[in-house]
Short mmCIF file of C-alpha atoms and ligand atoms in Angstrom, two decimals:
data_model
loop_
_atom_site.label_atom_id
_atom_site.label_comp_id
_atom_site.label_asym_id
_atom_site.label_seq_id
_atom_site.Cartn_x
_atom_site.Cartn_y
_atom_site.Cartn_z
CA MET A 716 100.81 -132.15 17.51
CA VAL A 717 103.75 -134.50 17.92
CA ASN A 718 106.00 -131.86 16.57
CA ILE A 719 104.78 -129.21 18.98
CA ARG A 720 105.27 -131.58 21.93
CA LEU A 721 108.75 -132.39 20.80
CA ASN A 722 109.53 -128.72 20.39
CA LEU A 723 108.32 -127.98 23.90
CA PHE A 724 110.06 -130.99 25.33
CA ILE A 725 113.47 -130.20 23.90
CA PRO A 726 113.84 -126.71 25.37
CA PHE A 727 112.44 -127.93 28.70
CA SER A 728 114.87 -130.85 28.94
CA PHE A 729 117.63 -128.58 27.80
CA LEU A 730 116.82 -126.25 30.69
CA ILE A 731 116.93 -129.17 33.13
CA TYR A 732 120.24 -130.22 31.63
CA LEU A 733 121.58 -126.70 32.04
CA PHE A 734 120.31 -126.52 35.60
CA ILE A 735 121.95 -129.80 36.64
CA ASN A 736 125.13 -128.89 34.87
CA CYS A 737 125.31 -125.40 36.33
CA LYS A 738 124.58 -126.71 39.78
CA SER A 739 127.34 -129.26 39.60
CA ASN A 740 129.71 -126.57 38.32
CA ILE A 741 128.87 -124.33 41.24
CA LEU A 742 129.37 -127.20 43.65
CA GLU A 743 132.58 -128.18 42.02
CA SER A 744 134.02 -124.71 41.97
CA SER A 745 133.08 -123.96 45.57
CA ASN A 746 134.61 -127.27 46.62
CA LYS A 747 137.80 -126.19 44.96
CA PRO A 748 138.09 -122.51 45.75
CA ASN A 749 141.25 -120.68 44.85
CA ILE A 750 143.36 -120.39 47.96
CA VAL A 751 145.56 -117.36 48.52
CA ILE A 752 147.82 -117.10 51.56
CA ILE A 753 149.06 -113.55 52.06
CA TYR A 754 152.05 -113.78 54.36
CA THR A 755 153.82 -110.71 55.68
CA ASP A 756 157.28 -110.68 57.26
CA ASP A 757 157.64 -109.42 60.87
CA LEU A 758 154.23 -107.72 60.96
CA GLY A 759 153.01 -107.41 64.55
CA TYR A 760 149.67 -108.11 66.18
CA GLY A 761 149.14 -104.38 66.67
CA ASP A 762 150.30 -103.34 63.18
CA VAL A 763 146.93 -104.07 61.56
CA SER A 764 144.46 -101.33 62.42
CA ALA A 765 141.49 -103.73 62.46
CA TYR A 766 143.00 -105.12 65.67
CA LYS A 767 142.39 -101.68 67.21
CA LYS A 768 145.67 -101.61 69.09
CA GLY A 769 148.05 -99.30 67.26
CA THR A 770 147.76 -96.01 65.39
CA LEU A 771 149.00 -97.10 61.94
CA LYS A 772 146.26 -97.39 59.29
CA THR A 773 145.93 -100.50 57.12
CA PRO A 774 142.59 -100.06 55.31
CA ASN A 775 143.02 -102.88 52.80
CA ILE A 776 144.00 -105.52 55.35
CA ASP A 777 141.20 -104.15 57.55
CA LYS A 778 138.69 -104.89 54.80
CA LEU A 779 139.65 -108.57 54.91
CA ALA A 780 139.57 -108.52 58.72
CA ASN A 781 136.24 -106.71 59.03
CA GLU A 782 134.44 -108.60 56.29
CA GLY A 783 136.00 -111.94 57.14
CA ILE A 784 136.96 -113.61 60.42
CA ARG A 785 139.52 -111.82 62.55
CA PHE A 786 141.29 -114.19 64.91
CA THR A 787 142.52 -112.64 68.15
CA ASN A 788 144.36 -115.80 69.23
CA GLY A 789 146.02 -116.68 65.93
CA TYR A 790 149.64 -117.86 66.09
CA SER A 791 152.62 -118.28 63.84
CA SER A 792 154.52 -121.47 64.68
CA SER A 793 157.70 -119.67 65.59
CA ALA A 794 158.98 -116.21 66.52
CA THR A 795 161.30 -116.26 63.50
CA CYS A 796 160.88 -116.78 59.82
CA SER A 797 162.28 -120.08 58.50
CA PRO A 798 160.78 -122.26 61.26
CA SER A 799 157.42 -120.53 60.86
CA ARG A 800 157.35 -121.07 57.12
CA TYR A 801 158.43 -124.67 57.62
CA ALA A 802 155.45 -125.33 59.88
CA LEU A 803 153.02 -123.43 57.68
CA LEU A 804 153.86 -125.46 54.58
CA THR A 805 154.25 -128.88 56.27
CA GLY A 806 151.87 -128.81 59.22
CA ILE A 807 154.72 -130.02 61.44
CA TYR A 808 156.03 -128.15 64.48
CA PRO A 809 159.42 -126.60 63.67
CA TRP A 810 161.12 -127.88 66.84
CA ARG A 811 160.78 -131.43 65.48
CA ASN A 812 163.28 -130.53 62.76
CA ALA A 813 166.75 -129.49 63.96
CA GLU A 814 167.32 -127.78 60.59
CA ALA A 815 164.32 -125.49 60.95
CA LYS A 816 166.26 -122.47 62.19
CA ILE A 817 166.88 -119.04 60.64
CA ILE A 818 168.62 -119.78 57.34
CA THR A 819 171.60 -117.91 55.97
CA GLY A 820 172.40 -119.38 52.57
CA GLY A 821 171.65 -122.93 53.71
CA SER A 822 170.12 -125.88 51.91
CA LEU A 823 166.45 -126.81 51.66
CA ILE A 824 165.04 -127.80 55.07
CA ILE A 825 161.90 -129.56 53.82
CA ASP A 826 162.29 -133.10 52.58
CA THR A 827 161.22 -133.32 48.94
CA SER A 828 158.96 -136.29 49.72
CA GLN A 829 157.11 -134.34 52.43
CA VAL A 830 153.43 -133.50 52.02
CA THR A 831 153.16 -129.72 51.79
CA ILE A 832 150.26 -127.36 51.11
CA PRO A 833 151.28 -126.88 47.45
CA ARG A 834 151.90 -130.60 46.92
CA LEU A 835 148.55 -131.64 48.35
CA LEU A 836 146.75 -129.01 46.31
CA LYS A 837 148.65 -129.88 43.15
CA GLN A 838 147.71 -133.54 43.60
CA ASN A 839 144.11 -132.38 43.81
CA GLY A 840 144.13 -130.54 40.53
CA TYR A 841 145.36 -127.12 41.62
CA GLN A 842 147.87 -124.86 39.93
CA THR A 843 150.29 -123.76 42.63
CA ALA A 844 152.59 -120.75 42.95
CA ILE A 845 154.77 -118.87 45.36
CA VAL A 846 155.71 -115.25 44.77
CA GLY A 847 157.93 -113.49 47.31
CA LYS A 848 160.15 -114.47 50.19
CA TRP A 849 161.16 -118.13 50.45
CA HIS A 850 163.73 -118.50 53.27
CA LEU A 851 163.43 -122.29 53.51
CA GLY A 852 166.82 -122.99 51.94
CA LEU A 853 167.75 -124.11 48.44
CA GLY A 854 169.70 -127.05 47.04
CA LEU A 855 171.22 -129.95 48.92
CA ASN A 856 174.72 -128.69 49.49
CA GLU A 857 176.46 -125.48 48.54
CA ILE A 858 174.28 -123.47 46.18
CA ASP A 859 175.61 -122.57 42.73
CA TYR A 860 173.56 -119.59 41.65
CA ASN A 861 174.88 -119.86 38.10
CA SER A 862 173.19 -123.11 37.22
CA LYS A 863 169.76 -124.55 37.89
CA ILE A 864 169.14 -124.43 41.65
CA SER A 865 167.40 -127.54 42.90
CA PRO A 866 165.69 -128.75 45.01
CA GLY A 867 163.61 -125.73 45.95
CA PRO A 868 159.97 -124.71 45.88
CA ASN A 869 159.28 -126.47 42.56
CA GLU A 870 160.35 -129.80 44.08
CA LEU A 871 157.92 -129.29 46.99
CA GLY A 872 154.83 -128.90 44.83
CA PHE A 873 154.91 -125.36 43.45
CA ASN A 874 154.32 -125.29 39.67
CA TYR A 875 155.59 -121.75 39.61
CA ALA A 876 158.08 -120.04 41.93
CA TYR A 877 159.31 -116.47 41.76
CA ILE A 878 161.29 -115.94 44.92
CA MET A 879 163.80 -114.00 46.92
CA PRO A 880 165.99 -116.87 48.22
CA ASP A 881 166.46 -115.84 51.89
CA THR A 882 165.74 -112.31 53.08
CA GLN A 883 166.18 -108.81 51.79
CA ASP A 884 169.15 -108.33 54.13
CA ARG A 885 171.05 -111.40 52.89
CA VAL A 886 173.08 -112.00 49.74
CA PRO A 887 172.62 -112.85 46.94
CA THR A 888 170.29 -109.94 46.21
CA VAL A 889 168.69 -111.59 43.19
CA TYR A 890 165.36 -113.13 42.26
CA VAL A 891 165.10 -116.81 41.38
CA GLU A 892 162.41 -117.96 38.96
CA ASN A 893 161.77 -121.70 38.83
CA GLY A 894 165.34 -122.43 39.94
CA LYS A 895 167.08 -119.89 37.71
CA VAL A 896 168.51 -116.51 38.72
CA VAL A 897 166.58 -113.84 36.81
CA ASN A 898 168.55 -111.65 34.37
CA LEU A 899 171.87 -113.32 35.07
CA ASP A 900 174.61 -112.65 32.54
CA PRO A 901 176.71 -115.84 32.33
CA ARG A 902 179.78 -113.68 31.65
CA ASP A 903 179.42 -112.20 35.14
CA PRO A 904 178.81 -115.19 37.41
CA ILE A 905 177.60 -114.82 40.99
CA GLU A 906 179.84 -115.82 43.85
CA VAL A 907 178.54 -115.96 47.41
CA ASP A 908 180.34 -116.49 50.71
CA PHE A 909 178.97 -115.96 54.19
CA LYS A 910 182.37 -116.09 55.93
CA THR A 911 184.98 -114.38 53.83
CA ASN A 912 184.81 -111.36 51.57
CA PHE A 913 186.03 -111.44 48.01
CA GLN A 914 189.16 -109.46 47.18
CA GLU A 915 188.71 -105.71 46.76
CA GLN A 916 184.96 -105.82 47.29
CA PRO A 917 183.64 -102.98 49.48
CA THR A 918 181.78 -103.83 52.66
CA GLY A 919 179.55 -102.00 55.11
CA LYS A 920 182.25 -102.34 57.73
CA ALA A 921 185.20 -101.07 55.67
CA ASN A 922 183.39 -98.50 53.52
CA PRO A 923 180.89 -96.49 55.54
CA GLU A 924 181.24 -93.68 52.99
CA LEU A 925 179.40 -95.80 50.41
CA LEU A 926 176.34 -96.41 52.56
CA GLU A 927 172.88 -94.94 52.10
CA MET A 928 171.55 -96.96 55.03
CA LYS A 929 173.68 -97.49 58.12
CA TRP A 930 173.99 -100.78 59.94
CA HIS A 931 173.43 -101.07 63.67
CA HIS A 932 174.32 -104.72 64.31
CA GLY A 933 175.26 -107.45 61.86
CA HIS A 934 174.56 -106.39 58.25
CA ASN A 935 178.05 -105.11 57.48
CA GLY A 936 178.97 -107.35 54.54
CA SER A 937 178.59 -106.59 50.82
CA ILE A 938 176.95 -103.33 49.79
CA VAL A 939 174.15 -103.48 47.25
CA ASN A 940 172.20 -100.34 46.30
CA GLY A 941 173.92 -98.50 49.15
CA ILE A 942 172.64 -101.04 51.70
CA PRO A 943 175.07 -103.28 53.58
CA ARG A 944 173.92 -106.93 53.78
CA ILE A 945 174.60 -110.16 55.64
CA GLY A 946 177.26 -112.09 53.69
CA PHE A 947 179.46 -111.34 50.74
CA MET A 948 178.73 -111.49 47.06
CA LYS A 949 180.54 -110.77 43.85
CA GLY A 950 179.33 -110.56 40.25
CA GLY A 951 175.76 -110.94 39.02
CA GLU A 952 175.44 -107.18 38.42
CA THR A 953 172.61 -107.41 35.88
CA ALA A 954 170.66 -109.77 38.16
CA LYS A 955 170.65 -107.60 41.27
CA TRP A 956 167.22 -106.47 42.39
CA SER A 957 166.14 -102.90 43.00
CA ASP A 958 165.06 -102.75 46.65
CA VAL A 959 162.57 -99.90 46.26
CA ASP A 960 160.85 -101.72 43.38
CA MET A 961 160.60 -105.09 45.12
CA ALA A 962 156.99 -104.70 46.26
CA ASP A 963 155.82 -103.60 42.81
CA HIS A 964 157.82 -106.38 41.23
CA PHE A 965 156.32 -109.17 43.35
CA LEU A 966 152.87 -107.64 42.92
CA GLU A 967 153.20 -107.66 39.12
CA LYS A 968 154.22 -111.34 39.18
CA THR A 969 151.26 -112.07 41.43
CA LYS A 970 148.80 -110.22 39.21
CA SER A 971 149.93 -111.91 36.03
CA TYR A 972 149.83 -115.31 37.73
CA ILE A 973 146.22 -114.69 38.76
CA LYS A 974 145.27 -113.47 35.27
CA ASN A 975 146.88 -116.47 33.61
CA ASN A 976 145.29 -118.98 35.98
CA LYS A 977 141.88 -117.48 36.66
CA ASP A 978 140.10 -120.26 34.79
CA LYS A 979 141.73 -122.98 36.90
CA SER A 980 141.74 -123.65 40.63
CA PHE A 981 144.94 -122.17 41.98
CA PHE A 982 146.90 -121.83 45.18
CA LEU A 983 148.97 -118.69 45.54
CA PHE A 984 151.42 -118.13 48.37
CA TYR A 985 152.06 -114.39 48.25
CA ALA A 986 154.93 -113.91 50.69
CA LEU A 987 155.55 -110.19 51.04
CA GLN A 988 158.95 -108.97 52.24
CA GLN A 989 157.59 -106.10 54.35
CA PRO A 990 158.24 -104.85 57.00
CA HIS A 991 161.43 -106.93 57.44
CA VAL A 992 164.72 -105.04 57.27
CA PRO A 993 166.09 -103.34 55.23
CA ARG A 994 162.86 -101.35 54.93
CA THR A 995 162.83 -99.89 51.46
CA PRO A 996 159.34 -98.76 50.50
CA HIS A 997 158.97 -97.24 47.05
CA PRO A 998 159.53 -93.44 47.22
CA ARG A 999 155.81 -92.86 46.54
CA PHE A 1000 155.12 -94.22 50.05
CA LYS A 1001 157.73 -92.02 51.70
CA GLY A 1002 156.30 -90.19 54.69
CA LYS A 1003 152.87 -91.80 54.34
CA SER A 1004 152.86 -93.27 57.84
CA GLY A 1005 154.75 -90.56 59.69
CA MET A 1006 156.68 -93.42 61.30
CA GLY A 1007 159.65 -93.63 58.96
CA PRO A 1008 160.45 -96.54 56.62
CA ARG A 1009 158.96 -99.29 58.84
CA GLY A 1010 155.53 -97.64 58.89
CA ASP A 1011 155.81 -96.67 55.22
CA ALA A 1012 156.70 -100.26 54.29
CA ILE A 1013 153.56 -101.45 56.07
CA VAL A 1014 151.46 -98.86 54.22
CA GLU A 1015 153.03 -100.18 51.02
CA ALA A 1016 152.26 -103.80 51.97
CA ASP A 1017 148.68 -102.79 52.73
CA TRP A 1018 148.42 -101.16 49.31
CA CYS A 1019 149.72 -104.40 47.74
CA VAL A 1020 146.96 -106.33 49.52
CA GLY A 1021 144.41 -103.89 48.07
CA GLU A 1022 145.84 -104.33 44.56
CA LEU A 1023 145.72 -108.10 44.89
CA TYR A 1024 142.11 -107.85 46.01
CA LYS A 1025 141.21 -105.63 43.05
CA THR A 1026 142.81 -108.11 40.67
CA LEU A 1027 140.73 -110.98 42.06
CA GLU A 1028 137.66 -108.77 41.76
CA THR A 1029 138.36 -107.57 38.21
CA GLU A 1030 139.09 -111.10 37.06
CA GLY A 1031 135.72 -112.17 38.46
CA ILE A 1032 137.05 -114.74 40.93
CA ILE A 1033 136.83 -112.94 44.28
CA GLU A 1034 133.76 -114.99 45.27
CA ASN A 1035 135.59 -118.21 44.62
CA THR A 1036 138.76 -117.40 46.52
CA LEU A 1037 139.60 -118.14 50.13
CA ILE A 1038 142.15 -115.65 51.44
CA ILE A 1039 144.17 -116.31 54.58
CA PHE A 1040 146.22 -113.37 55.83
CA SER A 1041 148.93 -113.65 58.49
CA SER A 1042 152.52 -112.86 59.45
CA ASP A 1043 155.52 -115.15 59.96
CA ASN A 1044 156.44 -113.75 63.37
CA GLY A 1045 156.02 -110.78 65.65
CA PRO A 1046 157.40 -107.27 65.29
CA VAL A 1047 160.84 -105.77 65.84
CA LEU A 1048 161.86 -102.13 65.49
CA ASN A 1049 165.65 -102.15 65.30
CA ASP A 1050 166.59 -105.38 63.53
CA GLY A 1051 170.04 -104.25 62.48
CA TYR A 1052 169.82 -100.91 60.62
CA TYR A 1053 169.39 -97.31 61.71
CA ASP A 1054 166.10 -96.51 59.98
CA ASP A 1055 164.14 -94.38 62.46
CA ALA A 1056 161.83 -97.27 63.38
CA VAL A 1057 162.50 -96.66 67.08
CA GLU A 1058 162.66 -92.87 66.93
CA LYS A 1059 159.46 -92.35 64.94
CA ILE A 1060 157.21 -94.98 66.48
CA GLY A 1061 155.15 -92.37 68.38
CA ASN A 1062 152.10 -93.92 70.03
CA HIS A 1063 151.95 -96.86 67.69
CA THR A 1064 152.23 -100.30 69.35
CA PRO A 1065 153.38 -102.95 66.85
CA SER A 1066 153.00 -105.68 69.46
CA GLY A 1067 149.49 -104.49 70.35
CA GLY A 1068 150.33 -104.44 74.05
CA LEU A 1069 151.51 -108.05 74.11
CA ARG A 1070 154.85 -108.73 75.80
CA GLY A 1071 158.03 -109.32 73.82
CA GLY A 1072 158.36 -109.27 70.03
CA LYS A 1073 160.21 -111.12 67.29
CA TYR A 1074 162.60 -113.76 68.77
CA SER A 1075 160.55 -113.89 71.99
CA LEU A 1076 158.73 -116.70 73.79
CA PHE A 1077 156.36 -114.10 75.18
CA GLU A 1078 153.12 -113.61 73.28
CA ALA A 1079 154.21 -110.90 70.83
CA GLY A 1080 156.73 -113.33 69.31
CA THR A 1081 154.09 -115.57 67.81
CA ARG A 1082 150.63 -114.04 68.30
CA VAL A 1083 150.10 -112.39 64.95
CA PRO A 1084 147.35 -110.97 62.75
CA PHE A 1085 145.37 -113.92 61.42
CA ILE A 1086 142.40 -113.43 59.09
CA SER A 1087 140.24 -115.62 56.87
CA TYR A 1088 138.18 -114.03 54.11
CA TRP A 1089 135.95 -115.41 51.37
CA LYS A 1090 133.50 -113.00 49.82
CA ASN A 1091 129.87 -114.06 50.26
CA ARG A 1092 130.96 -117.34 51.84
CA ILE A 1093 132.57 -116.42 55.15
CA LYS A 1094 130.37 -114.28 57.38
CA PRO A 1095 132.05 -111.38 59.16
CA GLY A 1096 133.07 -112.22 62.70
CA ILE A 1097 135.71 -112.23 65.38
CA SER A 1098 137.10 -115.38 66.94
CA ASP A 1099 139.03 -115.69 70.18
CA LYS A 1100 139.65 -119.41 69.63
CA ILE A 1101 143.25 -120.60 69.45
CA ILE A 1102 144.42 -121.30 65.91
CA SER A 1103 147.95 -121.76 64.59
CA GLN A 1104 149.49 -121.62 61.16
CA VAL A 1105 150.49 -125.25 61.70
CA ASP A 1106 146.75 -126.00 61.28
CA ILE A 1107 146.40 -124.48 57.82
CA LEU A 1108 147.47 -127.57 55.87
CA SER A 1109 145.00 -129.92 57.60
CA SER A 1110 142.24 -127.30 57.33
CA VAL A 1111 142.84 -126.60 53.65
CA ALA A 1112 142.93 -130.36 53.04
CA LYS A 1113 139.43 -130.61 54.49
CA ILE A 1114 138.17 -127.57 52.60
CA ILE A 1115 139.08 -129.14 49.26
CA GLY A 1116 137.49 -132.44 50.30
CA THR A 1117 140.44 -134.62 51.31
CA GLU A 1118 141.07 -136.33 54.63
CA TYR A 1119 144.78 -135.53 54.92
CA LYS A 1120 145.95 -134.60 58.44
CA SER A 1121 149.45 -133.38 59.06
CA GLN A 1122 151.51 -134.53 62.05
CA ASP A 1123 150.77 -131.53 64.25
CA GLY A 1124 148.01 -129.64 62.46
CA LYS A 1125 144.33 -129.80 63.36
CA ASP A 1126 141.48 -129.51 60.91
CA LEU A 1127 140.10 -126.12 61.90
CA SER A 1128 138.21 -125.59 58.64
CA GLY A 1129 134.98 -125.04 60.61
CA LEU A 1130 136.60 -122.15 62.43
CA ILE A 1131 138.18 -120.70 59.29
CA LEU A 1132 135.01 -120.84 57.19
CA ASP A 1133 132.12 -120.64 59.66
CA ASN A 1134 133.54 -119.44 62.97
CA LEU A 1135 132.41 -122.77 64.41
CA GLY A 1136 134.17 -125.14 66.78
CA THR A 1137 136.41 -124.85 69.76
CA GLY A 1138 139.75 -124.35 68.03
CA ARG A 1139 142.86 -125.71 69.69
CA ASN A 1140 142.95 -126.36 73.40
CA GLU A 1141 146.72 -126.47 73.47
CA LEU A 1142 149.70 -125.31 71.45
CA ILE A 1143 153.47 -125.41 71.64
CA LEU A 1144 155.02 -121.98 71.12
CA GLU A 1145 158.52 -121.67 69.69
CA ALA A 1146 161.21 -119.00 69.55
CA THR A 1147 164.77 -119.66 68.32
CA SER A 1148 164.51 -123.36 69.24
CA ARG A 1149 163.10 -122.74 72.72
CA THR A 1150 159.56 -123.84 73.40
CA ALA A 1151 156.69 -122.93 75.72
CA TYR A 1152 153.17 -124.20 76.16
CA ARG A 1153 149.70 -122.67 75.95
CA HIS A 1154 146.60 -124.43 77.26
CA GLY A 1155 143.31 -122.52 77.27
CA ASP A 1156 144.04 -119.13 78.78
CA TRP A 1157 147.25 -120.33 80.41
CA VAL A 1158 150.83 -120.03 79.19
CA MET A 1159 153.81 -121.77 80.78
CA ILE A 1160 157.34 -120.75 79.84
CA PRO A 1161 160.04 -123.07 81.16
CA PRO A 1162 163.38 -121.75 82.42
CA TYR A 1163 166.04 -121.06 79.82
CA ASN A 1164 169.59 -119.89 80.06
CA GLY A 1165 170.51 -116.88 78.02
CA LYS A 1166 169.89 -113.17 78.23
CA GLU A 1167 166.51 -111.96 79.40
CA ILE A 1168 166.65 -109.04 76.99
CA SER A 1169 168.40 -108.88 73.65
CA LYS A 1170 170.12 -105.51 73.83
CA ASN A 1171 170.52 -105.21 70.07
CA VAL A 1172 166.85 -105.48 69.25
CA ASN A 1173 165.65 -104.40 72.70
CA ILE A 1174 163.21 -107.28 73.09
CA GLU A 1175 162.49 -109.47 76.12
CA LEU A 1176 163.28 -112.97 74.91
CA GLY A 1177 161.43 -114.95 77.58
CA ASN A 1178 164.53 -116.43 79.23
CA SER A 1179 164.72 -116.67 83.00
CA LYS A 1180 165.91 -119.00 85.72
CA ASN A 1181 162.40 -119.80 86.89
CA TYR A 1182 159.22 -121.17 85.47
CA LYS A 1183 156.71 -118.60 84.36
CA LEU A 1184 152.98 -119.10 84.38
CA TYR A 1185 150.51 -116.53 83.05
CA ASN A 1186 146.78 -116.31 82.70
CA LEU A 1187 146.18 -114.42 79.46
CA LYS A 1188 142.54 -113.71 80.20
CA ASP A 1189 143.30 -111.69 83.32
CA ASP A 1190 146.77 -110.64 82.29
CA PRO A 1191 147.13 -110.34 78.49
CA SER A 1192 150.48 -108.57 78.70
CA GLN A 1193 152.02 -111.30 80.89
CA LYS A 1194 153.00 -109.12 83.80
CA ILE A 1195 152.03 -111.41 86.69
CA ASN A 1196 153.93 -114.66 87.09
CA LEU A 1197 151.59 -117.09 88.87
CA SER A 1198 153.98 -120.04 89.04
CA ASN A 1199 154.43 -119.79 92.83
CA LYS A 1200 150.79 -119.08 93.55
CA ASN A 1201 149.36 -121.82 91.40
CA LEU A 1202 151.69 -124.79 91.73
CA GLN A 1203 149.08 -127.32 90.77
CA LYS A 1204 148.36 -125.59 87.49
CA LEU A 1205 152.06 -125.22 86.82
CA GLU A 1206 152.70 -128.93 87.32
CA GLN A 1207 149.80 -129.85 85.10
CA MET A 1208 151.11 -127.52 82.39
CA ILE A 1209 154.63 -128.96 82.66
CA ASP A 1210 153.28 -132.51 82.36
CA ASN A 1211 151.26 -131.63 79.27
CA PHE A 1212 154.19 -129.82 77.75
CA LYS A 1213 156.49 -132.80 78.30
CA ARG A 1214 153.92 -135.15 76.77
CA ILE A 1215 154.03 -133.24 73.48
CA ARG A 1216 157.69 -132.29 73.53
CA GLY A 1217 158.66 -135.88 74.32
CA VAL A 1218 160.76 -134.99 77.38
CA LYS A 1219 160.54 -138.21 79.38
CA ASN A 1220 162.39 -137.39 82.55
CA THR A 1221 160.22 -135.47 84.95
CA ASN A 1222 163.19 -133.73 86.48
CA THR A 1223 162.38 -130.17 85.54
CA LYS A 1224 166.05 -129.28 85.08
CA ASP A 1225 165.92 -131.24 81.83
CA LEU A 1226 163.74 -128.53 80.45
CA ILE A 1227 166.58 -126.06 80.51
CA LEU A 1228 167.31 -126.73 76.90
CA GLU A 1229 169.85 -124.11 75.98
C1 NG6 B 2747 169.01 -112.31 62.12
C2 NG6 B 2747 169.36 -110.92 61.60
C3 NG6 B 2747 168.07 -110.15 61.45
C4 NG6 B 2747 167.10 -110.90 60.58
C5 NG6 B 2747 166.88 -112.30 61.12
C6 NG6 B 2747 166.00 -113.14 60.26
C7 NG6 B 2747 171.55 -110.13 62.39
C8 NG6 B 2747 172.30 -109.48 63.50
N1 NG6 B 2747 170.23 -110.25 62.56
O1 NG6 B 2747 170.15 -113.08 62.20
O2 NG6 B 2747 168.33 -108.89 60.93
O3 NG6 B 2747 167.59 -110.98 59.28
O4 NG6 B 2747 168.12 -112.97 61.24
O5 NG6 B 2747 164.72 -112.64 60.31
O6 NG6 B 2747 172.13 -110.50 61.41
S1 NG6 B 2747 163.56 -113.57 59.84
O7 NG6 B 2747 162.34 -112.80 60.01
O8 NG6 B 2747 163.80 -113.89 58.46
O9 NG6 B 2747 163.57 -114.72 60.71
CA1 CA B 2748 160.09 -112.81 59.69
#
């Protein structure tokens, strides 16, 4: 009798033990989901077909958008790359840091003691990685690409970093893995100069006969793989990347990182290089969009997103992974090369009908695709609440159960996970160090000197002699300036703007910052 009871008791208690243990595992793992930020480069609001604006098809990004939350008022923190990435990783507005401007071979612009997304996650038990475009500077002074390059992503909290240092159009055209140039032969050291060419080295300007892609403005320095770049480089032949294989290469690194870390909680910053110039999709994507290399590069990026998704699925971790998809700034067609982006655009609208584009203070500069996805956790939905990439750090902090709040970021975890809450009521917009202000449906752009339109890229920059005031609800493409009609609103907006920007003097002329 005693024996039978004992026998029954043991399996029963074992079941209870299993139940409690399993439950706590589930809780633990959903408290610490893997976090993947997929970050494209210069992808516009209208470039993702789920936004129903353009004609290009992006089925894999659409899946995330349609089965997750698609934000229609999601912003990057700047209309260019380095400042946007700065704000994303630190949760601090880029205009607070004078160094947070487009980088060309410069040093690291994030202080190594700064709290960043990877650092916070690492401190909370995560494995952390970046694969793709960095563009936040490297080193403290002049970079020597032949020895260990530091500080960089590893010193900001990334356990693993496989990066392109700046952009695809800048030298040196090499990958850097954890501070070391990949495949570098020490007998052929790399030299880099952004002012002066090295003796007898061909350039885009002097040797048009060597070019497979022609430059339109800028981009007439060293030639690598038939493409003229910004800056000059010599040596490092074995380390030079293959442009058409870049997407596959980053994807492979991403996949193996996921496979190697699937049993741990990890943060992956997958920073794709598309569709930034030079647009060099793999030949298997040639002609797929009918829009030339820009469209084909987006089709390629979309395919990469699908492959990443499949990997998470195959490895059995898709239901424990929060994915945030966005872009670092708005779209541009001609950003310095003749590549048919303008000629073959057809009816597609990269900006989705918003005014401006990359470099612009108008909406298309910073309003970008913004999606959160977590299989069987996030319910499909659309949100028109205002959310910015500067909020991701504070929101992620909350999601993993910490109380950290960055200087400018809000905890919008409720919005990201459950489509709950009001989002931001106000936001400072930034484009090449100029700033504007959004409050509710209203946008105020102060006067700035400088050209109204950049002729090179053919984009309205948002500069003018007068204040501009728009109501986005009635006028999403910012055609009607209400600053004269609605003086009271304008004044209120200027006051709010000054409060955040720290401009003390109420004399409005002080706002002409350029
Ligand atoms: C500009 C480049 C542009 C692009 C941009 C950075 C010229 C004339 N233009 O200076 O082609 O590289 O910098 O783009 O050189 S970003 O998306 O990384 O901010
Ligand atoms: Ca960019």
